[in-house]
Amino acid sequence: MADHKTSDGDQRCQNLILFGATGDLAKRMLLPSLYALHADALIAPNLKIFGTARSELTDDGFRDMARDALDEFLPTDRKDEGAIASFLERLFYQPLDASTIEGFDDLAAKVGDISCGLAIFLSTAPFLFEPTIRGLQSAGLAGDNVRIGLEKPLGTDFESSAQINDAVAAVFPEERTFRIDHYLGKETVQNLMALRFANMLFEPVWNSNNIDHVQITVTETVGLEGRADFYDDTGALRDMVQNHMLQLLALIAMEPPGNFDATAIRDEKVKVLRALRPVPEGDSVTGQYGDGAVKGEPVKSYGDDLGDGSDTETFVALKAHVDNWRWQGVPFYLRTGKRMADRRSEIVVQFKPVPHNIFVGREGRLEANTLIIRLQPEEYVRLLVMAKEPGIDRDKIVLREVPLDLSLSQAFAGTRRRIAYERLLLDLVEGDQTLFVRRDEVEAQWKWIDEIRETWKTSGKKPKSYNAGGWGPSAAIALTERDGVSWHD
Ligand code: BG6
């Protein structure tokens, strides 16, 4: 490790507090990510990690829990007994009921000296945000050298998110507030910017003159995954579109920022988010999975999973528009759902046809170019281009669409793929806000989402049933087909 200084010359934070340290996110993602940063010597050797939650655990109890989590969630090739043992020595635990102010002094006493910096990761129920912020402040855990990372859900609509943001802002200024959208920590999502702004090829054609429409698909095969209460109160629109999908849309649609830095990039993203046109009720489709089979395995309906009837959508498809010069008349079709045929995050940019087909007299049929950016599970960029099929054509020319393939997994085969949270936790510790969501972005996202929900309420829209393991309700197909567009399945 060369040095432990951030670009602004501060010492790296030597302390990290994880709220919700016994929760699912901590076990699956945060502890394995911190372990990876430790094993690769990316965090300062003296950085201590303090877990806190309601459970009455000792330091050793927390270390045992962490060891079990690493056992379960670390890939085998990352398990190194020596590194695990030294990682566990970094861990400490303080039980805390965040709804009361009393326990915070004990937490501060446990953490001790924070003069060299402190990063806090808050992954907690929305109702605990405000008391937690107050508690941190009263215990002296909110000073100038403290940064706070906030995990979603940050509210359920514009108003409740503004309330949380106000409570945070009263104690932590925006430059010390790190709102997490884990999609921004994904390597492939950052690659969208590299693709667009590190190549000459795409930018000149990246506009309504040349692009017919864009599709953004984030589908999952999983269902409720033990989060029934949260999910049923949330639904697909707020769980996935409000954050991850709108961030993807913003990265695809934004103007080139002047620099790769937090202010320049977020300034451009927020312009896109503010330019989103309200979606009329007829341009959105909601669905809820019924019985079916996913990858050959029979699965139950949402109602059965939940154990109750519900009007919560587990699928949503939308036709969105960005009202600016670059994107005038270009629909952005978005869809996301649980219990779908495949796990897939993908962006499809459909170009317009060439203005004149010179092959028409030789029966040469042309398809317009398509750019497919697959974010997960595979990582590739595929450009579908027209080519002539080999042959000594006498009176006709046979043209065929062939893929120009860039497999990122192959091109970077020797490079380990990191969990999004590895990157984000390191950025939080080091104070780099580039991949975090600024308040004005979140607010623009909520405004647009709230309007959609309002149209659903006014029209009494109810989710349409779809077979688990399929591609959503037929109305989602109709949403694009009526524009002469097919989803890229
Ligand atoms: C989370 C949602 O934000 O993202 C989950 O709350 C969803 O419902 C998850 O499953 C998807 O993330 P990923 O990284 O698996 O695509």
JSON list of N, CA and C and ligand atoms in Angstrom, two decimals, residues 152 182-183 186 220 222 225 227 230-231 239-240 244 338 343 345 376, ligand 1:
[
{"chain": "A", "resi": 152, "resn": "LYS", "atom": "N", "xyz": [-30.42, 2.36, 0.58]},
{"chain": "A", "resi": 152, "resn": "LYS", "atom": "CA", "xyz": [-31.86, 2.45, 0.39]},
{"chain": "A", "resi": 152, "resn": "LYS", "atom": "C", "xyz": [-32.58, 1.42, 1.27]},
{"chain": "A", "resi": 182, "resn": "HIS", "atom": "N", "xyz": [-26.33, 0.59, -5.44]},
{"chain": "A", "resi": 182, "resn": "HIS", "atom": "CA", "xyz": [-25.24, -0.38, -5.66]},
{"chain": "A", "resi": 182, "resn": "HIS", "atom": "C", "xyz": [-24.98, -0.64, -7.14]},
{"chain": "A", "resi": 183, "resn": "TYR", "atom": "N", "xyz": [-25.96, -0.30, -8.01]},
{"chain": "A", "resi": 183, "resn": "TYR", "atom": "CA", "xyz": [-25.70, -0.48, -9.44]},
{"chain": "A", "resi": 183, "resn": "TYR", "atom": "C", "xyz": [-24.51, 0.37, -9.91]},
{"chain": "A", "resi": 186, "resn": "LYS", "atom": "N", "xyz": [-21.19, -1.34, -9.82]},
{"chain": "A", "resi": 186, "resn": "LYS", "atom": "CA", "xyz": [-20.93, -2.47, -10.72]},
{"chain": "A", "resi": 186, "resn": "LYS", "atom": "C", "xyz": [-19.97, -2.02, -11.81]},
{"chain": "A", "resi": 220, "resn": "GLU", "atom": "N", "xyz": [-35.24, -10.58, -13.04]},
{"chain": "A", "resi": 220, "resn": "GLU", "atom": "CA", "xyz": [-34.66, -11.51, -12.06]},
{"chain": "A", "resi": 220, "resn": "GLU", "atom": "C", "xyz": [-35.50, -12.77, -12.03]},
{"chain": "A", "resi": 222, "resn": "VAL", "atom": "N", "xyz": [-35.49, -14.59, -9.18]},
{"chain": "A", "resi": 222, "resn": "VAL", "atom": "CA", "xyz": [-35.85, -14.77, -7.77]},
{"chain": "A", "resi": 222, "resn": "VAL", "atom": "C", "xyz": [-37.22, -14.16, -7.47]},
{"chain": "A", "resi": 225, "resn": "GLU", "atom": "N", "xyz": [-37.54, -13.72, -1.66]},
{"chain": "A", "resi": 225, "resn": "GLU", "atom": "CA", "xyz": [-36.29, -13.90, -0.93]},
{"chain": "A", "resi": 225, "resn": "GLU", "atom": "C", "xyz": [-36.36, -13.48, 0.55]},
{"chain": "A", "resi": 227, "resn": "ARG", "atom": "N", "xyz": [-38.07, -11.28, 1.97]},
{"chain": "A", "resi": 227, "resn": "ARG", "atom": "CA", "xyz": [-38.28, -9.85, 2.27]},
{"chain": "A", "resi": 227, "resn": "ARG", "atom": "C", "xyz": [-39.73, -9.46, 2.01]},
{"chain": "A", "resi": 230, "resn": "PHE", "atom": "N", "xyz": [-41.13, -5.96, 3.36]},
{"chain": "A", "resi": 230, "resn": "PHE", "atom": "CA", "xyz": [-40.53, -4.82, 2.66]},
{"chain": "A", "resi": 230, "resn": "PHE", "atom": "C", "xyz": [-41.04, -4.76, 1.22]},
{"chain": "A", "resi": 231, "resn": "TYR", "atom": "N", "xyz": [-40.99, -5.90, 0.54]},
{"chain": "A", "resi": 231, "resn": "TYR", "atom": "CA", "xyz": [-41.30, -5.86, -0.89]},
{"chain": "A", "resi": 231, "resn": "TYR", "atom": "C", "xyz": [-42.77, -5.52, -1.12]},
{"chain": "A", "resi": 239, "resn": "ASP", "atom": "N", "xyz": [-38.77, -0.30, -5.99]},
{"chain": "A", "resi": 239, "resn": "ASP", "atom": "CA", "xyz": [-37.61, -1.13, -5.61]},
{"chain": "A", "resi": 239, "resn": "ASP", "atom": "C", "xyz": [-36.51, -1.06, -6.67]},
{"chain": "A", "resi": 240, "resn": "MET", "atom": "N", "xyz": [-36.89, -0.98, -7.92]},
{"chain": "A", "resi": 240, "resn": "MET", "atom": "CA", "xyz": [-35.89, -1.09, -9.00]},
{"chain": "A", "resi": 240, "resn": "MET", "atom": "C", "xyz": [-35.85, 0.10, -9.95]},
{"chain": "A", "resi": 244, "resn": "HIS", "atom": "N", "xyz": [-32.09, 2.06, -9.48]},
{"chain": "A", "resi": 244, "resn": "HIS", "atom": "CA", "xyz": [-31.15, 1.43, -10.41]},
{"chain": "A", "resi": 244, "resn": "HIS", "atom": "C", "xyz": [-31.45, 1.74, -11.87]},
{"chain": "A", "resi": 338, "resn": "LYS", "atom": "N", "xyz": [-39.72, -9.61, -11.08]},
{"chain": "A", "resi": 338, "resn": "LYS", "atom": "CA", "xyz": [-39.27, -10.79, -10.33]},
{"chain": "A", "resi": 338, "resn": "LYS", "atom": "C", "xyz": [-39.89, -12.02, -10.98]},
{"chain": "A", "resi": 343, "resn": "ARG", "atom": "N", "xyz": [-32.35, -14.15, -15.49]},
{"chain": "A", "resi": 343, "resn": "ARG", "atom": "CA", "xyz": [-31.76, -13.00, -14.79]},
{"chain": "A", "resi": 343, "resn": "ARG", "atom": "C", "xyz": [-30.95, -12.24, -15.82]},
{"chain": "A", "resi": 345, "resn": "SER", "atom": "N", "xyz": [-29.59, -8.11, -16.91]},
{"chain": "A", "resi": 345, "resn": "SER", "atom": "CA", "xyz": [-29.59, -6.64, -16.95]},
{"chain": "A", "resi": 345, "resn": "SER", "atom": "C", "xyz": [-28.96, -6.25, -18.26]},
{"chain": "A", "resi": 376, "resn": "GLN", "atom": "N", "xyz": [-25.25, -7.93, -16.83]},
{"chain": "A", "resi": 376, "resn": "GLN", "atom": "CA", "xyz": [-25.16, -9.16, -16.03]},
{"chain": "A", "resi": 376, "resn": "GLN", "atom": "C", "xyz": [-26.22, -10.14, -16.49]},
{"chain": "B", "resi": 1, "resn": "BG6", "atom": "C1", "xyz": [-32.06, -4.38, -4.85]},
{"chain": "B", "resi": 1, "resn": "BG6", "atom": "C2", "xyz": [-33.52, -4.70, -4.78]},
{"chain": "B", "resi": 1, "resn": "BG6", "atom": "O1", "xyz": [-31.87, -2.99, -4.76]},
{"chain": "B", "resi": 1, "resn": "BG6", "atom": "O2", "xyz": [-31.52, -4.85, -6.07]},
{"chain": "B", "resi": 1, "resn": "BG6", "atom": "C3", "xyz": [-33.73, -6.20, -4.92]},
{"chain": "B", "resi": 1, "resn": "BG6", "atom": "O3", "xyz": [-34.05, -4.26, -3.54]},
{"chain": "B", "resi": 1, "resn": "BG6", "atom": "C4", "xyz": [-33.06, -6.72, -6.17]},
{"chain": "B", "resi": 1, "resn": "BG6", "atom": "O4", "xyz": [-35.12, -6.51, -4.95]},
{"chain": "B", "resi": 1, "resn": "BG6", "atom": "C5", "xyz": [-31.61, -6.25, -6.23]},
{"chain": "B", "resi": 1, "resn": "BG6", "atom": "O5", "xyz": [-33.11, -8.13, -6.14]},
{"chain": "B", "resi": 1, "resn": "BG6", "atom": "C6", "xyz": [-30.99, -6.62, -7.57]},
{"chain": "B", "resi": 1, "resn": "BG6", "atom": "O6", "xyz": [-29.61, -6.37, -7.51]},
{"chain": "B", "resi": 1, "resn": "BG6", "atom": "P1", "xyz": [-28.61, -7.17, -8.44]},
{"chain": "B", "resi": 1, "resn": "BG6", "atom": "O7", "xyz": [-27.27, -6.58, -8.11]},
{"chain": "B", "resi": 1, "resn": "BG6", "atom": "O8", "xyz": [-28.73, -8.62, -8.05]},
{"chain": "B", "resi": 1, "resn": "BG6", "atom": "O9", "xyz": [-29.03, -6.94, -9.85]}
]
